[in-house]
Coordinates of C-alpha atoms and ligand atoms in Angstrom, one line a residue:
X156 CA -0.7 -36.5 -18.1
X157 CA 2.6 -35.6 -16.8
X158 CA 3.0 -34.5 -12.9
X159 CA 2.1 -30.7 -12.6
X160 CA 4.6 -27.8 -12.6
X161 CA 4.1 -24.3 -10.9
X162 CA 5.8 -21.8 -13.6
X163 CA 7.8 -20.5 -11.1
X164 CA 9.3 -23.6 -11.3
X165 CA 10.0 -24.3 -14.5
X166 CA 13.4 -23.0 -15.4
X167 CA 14.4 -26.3 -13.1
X168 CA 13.1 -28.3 -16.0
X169 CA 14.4 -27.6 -19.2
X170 CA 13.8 -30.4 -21.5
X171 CA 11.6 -32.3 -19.7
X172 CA 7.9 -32.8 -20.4
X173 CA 5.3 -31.1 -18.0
X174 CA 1.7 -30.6 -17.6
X175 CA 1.3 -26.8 -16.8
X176 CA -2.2 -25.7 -15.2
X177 CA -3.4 -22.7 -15.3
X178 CA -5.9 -19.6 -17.4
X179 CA -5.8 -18.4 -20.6
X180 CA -3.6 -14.9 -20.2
X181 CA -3.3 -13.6 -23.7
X182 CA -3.9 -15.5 -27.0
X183 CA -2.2 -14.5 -30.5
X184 CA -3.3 -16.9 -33.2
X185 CA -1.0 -16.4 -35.8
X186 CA -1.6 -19.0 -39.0
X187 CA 0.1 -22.7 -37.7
X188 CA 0.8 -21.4 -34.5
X189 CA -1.1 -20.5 -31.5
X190 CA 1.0 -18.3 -28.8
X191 CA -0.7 -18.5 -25.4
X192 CA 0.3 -16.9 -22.7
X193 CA -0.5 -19.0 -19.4
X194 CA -0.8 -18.1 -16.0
X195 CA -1.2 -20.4 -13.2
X196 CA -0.6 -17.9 -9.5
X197 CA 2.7 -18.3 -10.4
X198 CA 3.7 -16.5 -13.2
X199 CA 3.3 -16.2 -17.2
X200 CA 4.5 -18.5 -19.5
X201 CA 4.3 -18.4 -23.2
X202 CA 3.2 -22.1 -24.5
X203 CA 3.8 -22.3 -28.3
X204 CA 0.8 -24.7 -29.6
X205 CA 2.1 -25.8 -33.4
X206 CA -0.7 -26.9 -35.9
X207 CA 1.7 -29.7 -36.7
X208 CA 2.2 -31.3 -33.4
X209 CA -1.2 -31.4 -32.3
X210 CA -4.3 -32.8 -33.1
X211 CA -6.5 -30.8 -35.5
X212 CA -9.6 -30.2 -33.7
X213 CA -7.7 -29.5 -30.4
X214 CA -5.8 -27.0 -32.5
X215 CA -8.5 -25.3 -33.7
X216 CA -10.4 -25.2 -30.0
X217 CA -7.1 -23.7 -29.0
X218 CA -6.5 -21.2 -31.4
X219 CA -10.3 -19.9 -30.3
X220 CA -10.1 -20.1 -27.0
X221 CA -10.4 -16.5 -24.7
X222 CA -8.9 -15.2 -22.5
X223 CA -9.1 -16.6 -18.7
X224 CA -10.3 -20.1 -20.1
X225 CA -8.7 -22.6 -17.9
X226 CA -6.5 -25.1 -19.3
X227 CA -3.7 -28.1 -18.3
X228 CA -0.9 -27.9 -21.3
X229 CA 1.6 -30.1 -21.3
X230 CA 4.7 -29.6 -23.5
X231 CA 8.4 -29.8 -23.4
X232 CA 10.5 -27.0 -21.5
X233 CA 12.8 -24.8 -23.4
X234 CA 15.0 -22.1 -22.6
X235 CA 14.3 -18.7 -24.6
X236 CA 16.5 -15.9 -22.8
X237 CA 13.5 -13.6 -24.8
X238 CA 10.3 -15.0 -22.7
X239 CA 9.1 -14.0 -19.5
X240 CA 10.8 -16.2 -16.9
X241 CA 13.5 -17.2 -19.8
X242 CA 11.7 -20.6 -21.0
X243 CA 8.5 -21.8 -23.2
X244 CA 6.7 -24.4 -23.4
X245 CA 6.3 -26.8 -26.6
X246 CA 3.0 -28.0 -26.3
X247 CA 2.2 -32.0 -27.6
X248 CA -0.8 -31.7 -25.7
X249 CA -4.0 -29.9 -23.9
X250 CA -7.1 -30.0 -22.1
X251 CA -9.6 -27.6 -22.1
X252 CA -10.9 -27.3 -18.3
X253 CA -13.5 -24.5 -19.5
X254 CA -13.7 -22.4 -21.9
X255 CA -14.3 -18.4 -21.2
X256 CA -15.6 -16.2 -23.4
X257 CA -16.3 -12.2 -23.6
X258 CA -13.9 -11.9 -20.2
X259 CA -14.7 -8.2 -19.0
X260 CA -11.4 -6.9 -18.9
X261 CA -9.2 -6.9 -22.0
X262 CA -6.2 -5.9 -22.8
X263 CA -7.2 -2.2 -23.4
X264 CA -7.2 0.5 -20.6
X265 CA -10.6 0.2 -18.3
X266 CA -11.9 2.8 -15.8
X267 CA -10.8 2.8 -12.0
X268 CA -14.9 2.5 -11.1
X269 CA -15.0 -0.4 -13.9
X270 CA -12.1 -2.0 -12.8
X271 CA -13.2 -1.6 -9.0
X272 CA -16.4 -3.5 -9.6
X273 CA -14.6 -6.6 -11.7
X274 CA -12.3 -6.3 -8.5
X275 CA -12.8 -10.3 -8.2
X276 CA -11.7 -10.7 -11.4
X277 CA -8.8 -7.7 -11.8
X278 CA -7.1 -9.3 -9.1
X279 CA -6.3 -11.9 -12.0
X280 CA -4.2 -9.1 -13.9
X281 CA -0.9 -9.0 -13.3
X282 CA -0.6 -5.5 -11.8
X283 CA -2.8 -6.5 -8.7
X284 CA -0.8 -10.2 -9.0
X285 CA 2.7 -8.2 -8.8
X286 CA 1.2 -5.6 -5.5
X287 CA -0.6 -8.7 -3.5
X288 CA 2.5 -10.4 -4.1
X289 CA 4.5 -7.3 -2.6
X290 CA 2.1 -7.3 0.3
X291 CA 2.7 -10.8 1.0
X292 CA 6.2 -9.8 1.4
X293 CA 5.6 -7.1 3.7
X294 CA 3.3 -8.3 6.3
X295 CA 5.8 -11.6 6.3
X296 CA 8.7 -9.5 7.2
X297 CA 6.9 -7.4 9.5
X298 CA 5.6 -10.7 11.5
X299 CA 9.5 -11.8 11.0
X300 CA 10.9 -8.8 12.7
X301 CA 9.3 -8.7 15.9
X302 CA 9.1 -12.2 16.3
X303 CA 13.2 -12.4 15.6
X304 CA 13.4 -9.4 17.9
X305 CA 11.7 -10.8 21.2
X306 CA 8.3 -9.3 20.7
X307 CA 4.8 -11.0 21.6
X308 CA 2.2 -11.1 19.5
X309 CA -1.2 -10.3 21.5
X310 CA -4.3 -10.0 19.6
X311 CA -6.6 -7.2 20.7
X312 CA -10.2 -6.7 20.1
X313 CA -11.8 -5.5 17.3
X314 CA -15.0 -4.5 19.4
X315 CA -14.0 -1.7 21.3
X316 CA -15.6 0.5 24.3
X317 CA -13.3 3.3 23.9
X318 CA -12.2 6.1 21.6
X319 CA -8.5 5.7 20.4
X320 CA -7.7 8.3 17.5
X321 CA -10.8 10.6 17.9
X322 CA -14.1 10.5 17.7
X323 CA -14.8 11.9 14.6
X324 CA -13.7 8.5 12.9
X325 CA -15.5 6.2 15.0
X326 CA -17.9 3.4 13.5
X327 CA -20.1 2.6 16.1
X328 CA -22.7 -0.5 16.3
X329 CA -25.1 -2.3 17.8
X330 CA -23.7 -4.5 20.4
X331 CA -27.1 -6.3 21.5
X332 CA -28.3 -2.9 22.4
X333 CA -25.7 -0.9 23.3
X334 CA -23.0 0.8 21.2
X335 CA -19.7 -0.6 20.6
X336 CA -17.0 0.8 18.8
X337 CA -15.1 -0.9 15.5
X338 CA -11.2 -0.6 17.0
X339 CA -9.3 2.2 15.3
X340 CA -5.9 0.7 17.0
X341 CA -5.1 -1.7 19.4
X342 CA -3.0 0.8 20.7
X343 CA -5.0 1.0 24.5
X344 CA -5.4 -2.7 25.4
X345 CA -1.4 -3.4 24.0
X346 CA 0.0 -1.1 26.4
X347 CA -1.8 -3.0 29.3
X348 CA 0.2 -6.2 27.1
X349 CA 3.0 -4.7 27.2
X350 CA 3.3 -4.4 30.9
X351 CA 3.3 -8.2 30.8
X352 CA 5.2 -9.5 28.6
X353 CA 7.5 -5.8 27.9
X354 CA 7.6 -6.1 24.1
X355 CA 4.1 -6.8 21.8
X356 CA 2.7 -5.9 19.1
X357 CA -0.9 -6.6 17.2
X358 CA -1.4 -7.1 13.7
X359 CA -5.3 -6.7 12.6
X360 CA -8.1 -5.0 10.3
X361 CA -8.7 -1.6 11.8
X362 CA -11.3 0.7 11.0
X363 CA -12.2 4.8 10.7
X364 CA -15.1 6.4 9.6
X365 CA -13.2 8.3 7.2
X366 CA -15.1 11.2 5.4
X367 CA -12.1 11.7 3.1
X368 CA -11.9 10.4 0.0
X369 CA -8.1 10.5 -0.9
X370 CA -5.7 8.4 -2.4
X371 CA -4.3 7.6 1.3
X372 CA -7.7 6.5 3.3
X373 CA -9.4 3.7 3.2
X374 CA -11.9 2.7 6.2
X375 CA -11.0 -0.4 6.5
X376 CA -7.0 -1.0 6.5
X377 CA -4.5 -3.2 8.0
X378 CA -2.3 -1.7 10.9
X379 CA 0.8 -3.3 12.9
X380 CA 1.3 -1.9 16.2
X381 CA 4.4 -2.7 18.7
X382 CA 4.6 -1.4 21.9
X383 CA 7.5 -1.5 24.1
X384 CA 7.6 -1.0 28.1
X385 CA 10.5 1.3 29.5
X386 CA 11.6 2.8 25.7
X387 CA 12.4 6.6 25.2
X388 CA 11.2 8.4 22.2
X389 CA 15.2 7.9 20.5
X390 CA 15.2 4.2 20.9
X391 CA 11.5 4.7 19.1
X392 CA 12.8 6.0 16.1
X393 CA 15.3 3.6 16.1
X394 CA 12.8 0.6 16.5
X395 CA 10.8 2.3 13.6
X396 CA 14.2 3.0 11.5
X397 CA 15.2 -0.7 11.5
X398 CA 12.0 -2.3 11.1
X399 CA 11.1 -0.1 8.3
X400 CA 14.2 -0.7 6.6
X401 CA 14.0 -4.9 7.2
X402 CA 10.7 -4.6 5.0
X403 CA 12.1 -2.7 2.1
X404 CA 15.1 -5.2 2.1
X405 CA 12.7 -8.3 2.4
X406 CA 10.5 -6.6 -0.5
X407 CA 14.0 -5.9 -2.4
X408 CA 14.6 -9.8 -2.1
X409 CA 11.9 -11.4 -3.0
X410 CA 10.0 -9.1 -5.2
X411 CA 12.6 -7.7 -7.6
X412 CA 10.8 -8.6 -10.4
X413 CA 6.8 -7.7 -8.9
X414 CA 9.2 -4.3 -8.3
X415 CA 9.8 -4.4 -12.0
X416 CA 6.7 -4.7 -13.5
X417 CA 5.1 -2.4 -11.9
X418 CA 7.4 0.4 -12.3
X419 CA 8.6 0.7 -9.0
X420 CA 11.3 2.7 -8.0
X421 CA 14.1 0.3 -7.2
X422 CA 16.8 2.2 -7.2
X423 CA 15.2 4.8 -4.5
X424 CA 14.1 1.9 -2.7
X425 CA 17.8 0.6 -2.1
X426 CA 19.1 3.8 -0.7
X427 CA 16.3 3.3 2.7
X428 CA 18.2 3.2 5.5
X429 CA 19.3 3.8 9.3
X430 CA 19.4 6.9 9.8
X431 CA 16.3 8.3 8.1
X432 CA 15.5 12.1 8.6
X433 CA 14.7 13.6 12.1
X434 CA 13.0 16.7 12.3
X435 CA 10.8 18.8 14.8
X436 CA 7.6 19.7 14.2
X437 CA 9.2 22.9 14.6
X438 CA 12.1 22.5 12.4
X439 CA 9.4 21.3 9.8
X440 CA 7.4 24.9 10.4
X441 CA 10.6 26.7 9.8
X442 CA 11.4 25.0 6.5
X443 CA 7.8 25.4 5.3
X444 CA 7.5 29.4 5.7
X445 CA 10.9 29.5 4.6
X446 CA 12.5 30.1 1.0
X447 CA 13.8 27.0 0.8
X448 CA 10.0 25.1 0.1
X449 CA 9.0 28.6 -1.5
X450 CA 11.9 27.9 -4.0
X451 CA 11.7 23.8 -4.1
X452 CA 7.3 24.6 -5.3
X453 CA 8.4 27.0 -8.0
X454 CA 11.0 24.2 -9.9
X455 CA 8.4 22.0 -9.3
X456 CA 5.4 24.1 -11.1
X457 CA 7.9 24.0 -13.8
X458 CA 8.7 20.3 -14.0
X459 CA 4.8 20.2 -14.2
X460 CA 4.8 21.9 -17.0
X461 CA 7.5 20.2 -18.8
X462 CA 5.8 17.0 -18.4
X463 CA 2.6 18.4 -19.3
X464 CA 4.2 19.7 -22.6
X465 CA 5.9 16.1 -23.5
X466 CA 2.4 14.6 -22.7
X467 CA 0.3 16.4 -24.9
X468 CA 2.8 15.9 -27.9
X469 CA 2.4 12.3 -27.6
X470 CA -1.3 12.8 -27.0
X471 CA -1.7 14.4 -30.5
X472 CA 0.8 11.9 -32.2
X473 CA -1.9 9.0 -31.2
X474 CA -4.4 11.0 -31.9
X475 CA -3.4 11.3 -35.8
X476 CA -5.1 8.7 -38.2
X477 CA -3.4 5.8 -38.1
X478 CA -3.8 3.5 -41.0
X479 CA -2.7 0.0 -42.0
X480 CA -1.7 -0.7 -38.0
X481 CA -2.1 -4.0 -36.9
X482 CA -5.6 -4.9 -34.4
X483 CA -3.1 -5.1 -31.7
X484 CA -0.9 -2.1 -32.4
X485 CA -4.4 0.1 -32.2
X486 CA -5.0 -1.9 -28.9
X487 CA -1.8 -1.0 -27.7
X488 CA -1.7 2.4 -29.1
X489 CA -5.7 3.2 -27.3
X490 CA -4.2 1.8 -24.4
X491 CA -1.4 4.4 -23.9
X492 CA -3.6 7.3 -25.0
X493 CA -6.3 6.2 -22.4
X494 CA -3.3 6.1 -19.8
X495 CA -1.8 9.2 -21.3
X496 CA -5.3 11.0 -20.5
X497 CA -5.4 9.9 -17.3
X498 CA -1.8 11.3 -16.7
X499 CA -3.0 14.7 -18.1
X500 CA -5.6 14.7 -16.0
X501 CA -3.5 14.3 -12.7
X502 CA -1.1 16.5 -13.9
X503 CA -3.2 19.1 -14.9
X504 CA -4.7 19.2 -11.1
X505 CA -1.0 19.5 -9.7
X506 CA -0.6 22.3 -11.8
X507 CA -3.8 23.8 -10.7
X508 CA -3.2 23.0 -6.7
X509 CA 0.9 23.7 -7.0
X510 CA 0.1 27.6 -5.9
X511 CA -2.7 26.4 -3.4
X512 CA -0.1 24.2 -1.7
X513 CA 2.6 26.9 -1.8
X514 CA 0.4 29.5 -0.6
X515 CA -0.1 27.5 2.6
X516 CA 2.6 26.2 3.6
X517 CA 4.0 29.8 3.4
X518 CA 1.3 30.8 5.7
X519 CA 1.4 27.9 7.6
X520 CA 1.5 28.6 11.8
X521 CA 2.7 26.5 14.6
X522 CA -0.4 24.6 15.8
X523 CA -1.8 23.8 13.0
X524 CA -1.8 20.1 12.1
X525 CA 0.4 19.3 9.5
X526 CA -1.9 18.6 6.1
X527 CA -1.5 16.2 3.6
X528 CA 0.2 18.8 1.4
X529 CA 2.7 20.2 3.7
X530 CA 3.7 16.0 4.2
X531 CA 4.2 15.7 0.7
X532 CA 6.0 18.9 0.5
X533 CA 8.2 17.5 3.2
X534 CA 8.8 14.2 2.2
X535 CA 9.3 15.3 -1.6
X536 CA 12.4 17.6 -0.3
X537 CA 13.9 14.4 0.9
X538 CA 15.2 11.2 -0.5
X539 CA 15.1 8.9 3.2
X540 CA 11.9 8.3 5.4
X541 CA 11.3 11.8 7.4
X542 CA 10.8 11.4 11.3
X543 CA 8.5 14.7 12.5
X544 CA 8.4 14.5 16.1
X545 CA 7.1 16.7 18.7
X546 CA 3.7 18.0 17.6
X547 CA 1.8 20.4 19.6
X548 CA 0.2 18.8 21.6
X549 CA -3.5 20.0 21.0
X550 CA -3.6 18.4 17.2
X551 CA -2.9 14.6 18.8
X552 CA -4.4 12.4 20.5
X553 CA -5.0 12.3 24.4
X554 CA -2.5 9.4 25.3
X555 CA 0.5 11.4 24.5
X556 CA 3.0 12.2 26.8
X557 CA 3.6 15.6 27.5
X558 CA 7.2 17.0 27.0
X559 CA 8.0 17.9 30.3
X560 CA 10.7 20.0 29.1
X561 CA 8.3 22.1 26.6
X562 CA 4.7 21.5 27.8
X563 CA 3.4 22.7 24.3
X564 CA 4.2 19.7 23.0
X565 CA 4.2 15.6 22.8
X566 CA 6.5 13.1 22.6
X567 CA 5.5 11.8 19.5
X568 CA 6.2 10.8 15.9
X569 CA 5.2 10.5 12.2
X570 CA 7.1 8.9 9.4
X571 CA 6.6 10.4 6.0
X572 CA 8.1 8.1 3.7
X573 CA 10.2 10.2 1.3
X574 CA 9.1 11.6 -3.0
X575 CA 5.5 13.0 -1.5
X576 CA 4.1 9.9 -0.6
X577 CA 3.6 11.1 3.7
X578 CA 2.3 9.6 6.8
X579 CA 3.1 5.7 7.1
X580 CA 3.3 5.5 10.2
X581 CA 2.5 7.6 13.4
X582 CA 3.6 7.0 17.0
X583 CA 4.8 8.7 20.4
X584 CA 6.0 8.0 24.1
X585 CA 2.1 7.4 26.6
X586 CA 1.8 9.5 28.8
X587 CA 2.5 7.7 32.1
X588 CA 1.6 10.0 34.9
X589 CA -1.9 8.9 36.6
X590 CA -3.1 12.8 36.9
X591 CA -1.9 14.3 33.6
X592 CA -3.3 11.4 32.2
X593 CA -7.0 11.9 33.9
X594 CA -6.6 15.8 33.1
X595 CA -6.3 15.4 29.4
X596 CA -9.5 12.5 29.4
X597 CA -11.9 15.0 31.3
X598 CA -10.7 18.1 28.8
X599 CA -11.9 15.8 26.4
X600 CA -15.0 14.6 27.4
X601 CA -14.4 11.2 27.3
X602 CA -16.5 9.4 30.0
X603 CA -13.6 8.4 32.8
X604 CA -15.6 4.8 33.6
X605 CA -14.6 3.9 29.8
X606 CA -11.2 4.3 30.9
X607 CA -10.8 3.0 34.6
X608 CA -9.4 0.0 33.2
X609 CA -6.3 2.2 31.1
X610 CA -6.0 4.1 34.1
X611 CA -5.1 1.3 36.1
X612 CA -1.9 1.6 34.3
X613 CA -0.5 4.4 35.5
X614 CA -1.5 3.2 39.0
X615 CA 0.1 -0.3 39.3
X616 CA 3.8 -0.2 38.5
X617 CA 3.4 3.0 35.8
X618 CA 6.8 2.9 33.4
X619 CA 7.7 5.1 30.4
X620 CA 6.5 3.2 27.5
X621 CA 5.8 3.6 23.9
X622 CA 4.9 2.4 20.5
X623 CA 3.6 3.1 17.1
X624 CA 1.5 1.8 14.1
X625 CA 2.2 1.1 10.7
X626 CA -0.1 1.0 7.8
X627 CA 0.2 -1.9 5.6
X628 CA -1.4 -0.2 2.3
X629 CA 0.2 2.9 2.4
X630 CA 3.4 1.1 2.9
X631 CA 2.8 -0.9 -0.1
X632 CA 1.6 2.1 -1.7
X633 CA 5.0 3.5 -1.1
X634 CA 7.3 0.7 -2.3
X635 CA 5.6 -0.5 -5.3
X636 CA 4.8 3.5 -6.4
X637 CA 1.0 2.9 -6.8
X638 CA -0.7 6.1 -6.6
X639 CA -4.0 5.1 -4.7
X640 CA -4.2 2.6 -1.2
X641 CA -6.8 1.2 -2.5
X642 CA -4.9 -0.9 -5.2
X643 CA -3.0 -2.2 -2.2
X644 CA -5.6 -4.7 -0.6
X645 CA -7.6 -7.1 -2.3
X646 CA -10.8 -6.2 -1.4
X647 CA -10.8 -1.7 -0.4
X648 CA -13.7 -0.3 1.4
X649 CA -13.8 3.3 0.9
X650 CA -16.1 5.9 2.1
X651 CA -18.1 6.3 -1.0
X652 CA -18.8 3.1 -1.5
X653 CA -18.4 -0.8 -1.2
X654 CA -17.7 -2.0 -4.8
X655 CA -17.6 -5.8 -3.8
Ligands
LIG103 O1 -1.3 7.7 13.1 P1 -2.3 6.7 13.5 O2 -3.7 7.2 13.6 O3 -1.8 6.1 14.8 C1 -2.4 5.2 15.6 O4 -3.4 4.6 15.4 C2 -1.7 4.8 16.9 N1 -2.6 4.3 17.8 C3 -0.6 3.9 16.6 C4 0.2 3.5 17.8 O5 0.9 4.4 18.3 N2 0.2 2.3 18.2 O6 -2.3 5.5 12.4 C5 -1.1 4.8 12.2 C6 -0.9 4.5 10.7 C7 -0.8 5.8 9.8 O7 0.4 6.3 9.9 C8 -1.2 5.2 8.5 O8 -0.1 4.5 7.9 C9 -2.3 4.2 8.8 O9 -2.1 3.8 10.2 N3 -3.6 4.8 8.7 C10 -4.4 4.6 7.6 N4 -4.2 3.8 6.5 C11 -5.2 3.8 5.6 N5 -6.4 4.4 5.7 C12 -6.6 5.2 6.8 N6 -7.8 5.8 7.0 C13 -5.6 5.3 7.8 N7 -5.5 5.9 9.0 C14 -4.3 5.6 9.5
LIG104 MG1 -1.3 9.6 12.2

């Protein structure tokens, strides 16, 4: 046998004779000639097995052989503009490595819950090979920019004694017989970093008891947090602005063709850049309760219904009686009309909440949280990442710093990243003053002992400092256009339950 390829690599040897190994992607038999797809981590590429070059009985094991059965294929690289990758493979010879039979997922549509138990084997299809490979990309660049940029990377614990985002979300254990918390940031023990080393940041699993089972929570996700010693909230943003905007370019690089075939919106994705939005909480109030969103949720409604109309002529065009179609036209055909369903479905509950989310934003008042509906409203009305800053400060947590020109409100931040998909990251200015800081942790009734140690910051050399965390899934979410986080790491843990 030849020396082994990757497909990624193979438009570097046209004409030569490889030895490609990989799984069984797709198989069309088709009289004297086998087409197989191969995939080997790498890519796809289409190996072309003629009856004629090959021995019979390997021929014949080839033209039966299912999808995922492993196989080394060697053959002679050709360049066809019309395949995936722009060459094929003319095979002279194969080994069978094992053959698979009755693989679980086929080419037809499968349910989420179905696909989310065969999770060990879905992340062999190339949807969850084109977002992993996104991810890759992100969590590079993100390591990339702060190490370029002067930053130290400090790992904190994941077994934690105090409360960082609020109770409610805590997952506590048994740590030999007292309770422990799961970290749900790293956020405390990196400011204590930070006035070492001035610029750190943590990269790690994090965790939340979440009891809501959206498309944006998972309870176990992956969160990058910097944190920088004598920074202002401006110089925050801008942090945030510029390291956002070196992941969509990194993504934009190396991924244009993951970006591709998932549908992704490229073309939005190129127009991210400094400056995004910056808007007061506020500001954001205003624009809510005002006619502008009242107007923006009425064309909307309408576009609903548009697309609902187009869907459900399709819908009843697949849904005629289709004789003399080819086994893989009804495939194909079942496949879109299980996907078109699907899109009903969703649309039909926009259409049903569309009012719901009108209604209260119109009646939205300052204090209130924003909701994950008035985000989407929000980001939907713009095309660049949204900054909201200055929150009231009773709906955030206890470590922000107090305006001290408006006491009603923090010094803090979320970005909404823009077309509805909300919160990616969230961040503020800590507060730094010893006795503000103890007044807010007694209001809350967090034991002060748990906190002597964070204290001690704002005692020994206390400086305005500041930070923020991203979240890696709902970033991916938002540059490959996947609907739910959970697509977006290998393995999700939701609240409902633990598939795998
Ligand atoms: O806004 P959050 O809660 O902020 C913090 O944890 C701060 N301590 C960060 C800091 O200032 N150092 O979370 C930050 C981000 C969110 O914007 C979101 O992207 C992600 O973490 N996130 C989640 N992702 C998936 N599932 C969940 N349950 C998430 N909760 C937060
Ligand atoms: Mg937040």
């Amino acid at each position: 046998m030849n020396d082994r390829v990757y497909i990624s690599d193979l438009k570097n040897h046209i004409d030569a004779k490889v030895t490609l190994s990989g799984w069984v992607y797709r198989n069309r038999p088709s009289g004297k000639v086998v087409f197989l797809v191969v995939r080997d981590g790498t890519g796809l590429c289409q190996c072309i097995v003629e009856k004629s070059k090959i021995d019979e009985e390997l021929f014949g094991q080839l033209k039966k052989l299912g999808q995922e059965s492993s196989l080394r294929v060697t053959g002679v690289v050709r360049a066809e503009e019309r395949s995936t990758g722009g060459v094929e493979l003319g095979v002279t010879a194969a080994e069978i490595v094992d053959v698979s039979e009755d693989y679980p997922i086929t080419p037809k549509s499968h349910g989420v819950d179905f696909l989310l138990r065969h999770r060990h084997l879905h992340l062999r299809s190339q949807r969850q090979w084109s977002i992993g490979k996104v991810r890759h990309t992100v969590i590079d660049a993100v390591r990339r920019f702060f190490n370029d940029d002067g930053f130290t990377l400090v790992d904190t614990p994941i077994f934690t004694g105090t409360v960082g985002e609020g109770e409610q979300t805590l997952f506590e254990v048994d740590y030999f017989g007292s309770p422990l918390y799961l970290a749900q940031t790293g956020q405390l023990y990196l400011e204590s970093a930070a006035m070492s080393y001035g610029k750190v940041y943590c990269f790690g699993p994090t965790f939340r008891a979440e009891k809501s089972k959206t498309r944006r929570h998972l309870t176990e996700f992956w969160m990058v947090e910097p944190e920088v010693a004598y920074i202002e909230l401006p110089e925050l943003l801008e942090l945030a602005e510029n390291f956002v905007t070196s992941i969509i370019q990194a993504v934009l690089k190396n991924n244009r063709s993951e970006l591709e075939a998932l549908g992704a919106d490229i073309e939005a994705l190129e127009k991210i850049g400094a400056p995004f939005v910056r808007l007061t909480y506020s500001e954001v109030v205003d624009i809510l309760t005002g006619p502008k969103a009242a107007k923006f949720m009425t064309d909307q409604l309408a576009g609903f219904k548009a697309e609902k109309d187009t869907i459900e002529t399709r819908i009843a065009e697949l849904e005629q009686p289709q004789q003399g179609l080819k086994k893989w036209q009804q495939d194909k055909n079942a496949a879109e009309l299980l996907e078109l369903q699907s899109e009903l479905t969703e649309l039909n509950r926009k259409i049903e909440n569309n009012p719901k989310h009108a209604q209260l934003a119109a009646d939205f008042k300052w204090g209130r949280d924003l909701g994950g509906s008035d985000e989407t409203i929000i980001s939907l009305m713009h095309e660049k990442p949204v900054f909201v800053t200055h929150y009231p400060r009773d709906v955030k947590a206890f470590y922000m710093k107090k305006d001290r020109g408006d006491e009603k409100v923090v010094l803090n931040f979320d970005m909404l990243a823009p077309k509805g998909f909300g919160e990616v990251i969230g961040g503020s200015i800590r507060e730094d003053d010893y006795d503000l800081m103890m007044d807010r942790i007694n209001a809350l009734g967090y034991n002060p002992d748990d906190y002597s140690w964070y204290m001690d910051l704002r005692k020994y050399g206390s400086v305005p400092h500041g930070g923020f965390g991203l979240g890696i899934e709902r970033t991916v979410a938002w540059i490959t256009g996947e609907k739910h986080i959970r697509q977006c790491i290998a393995f999700p843990r939701m609240m409902d339950k633990v598939h795998i």
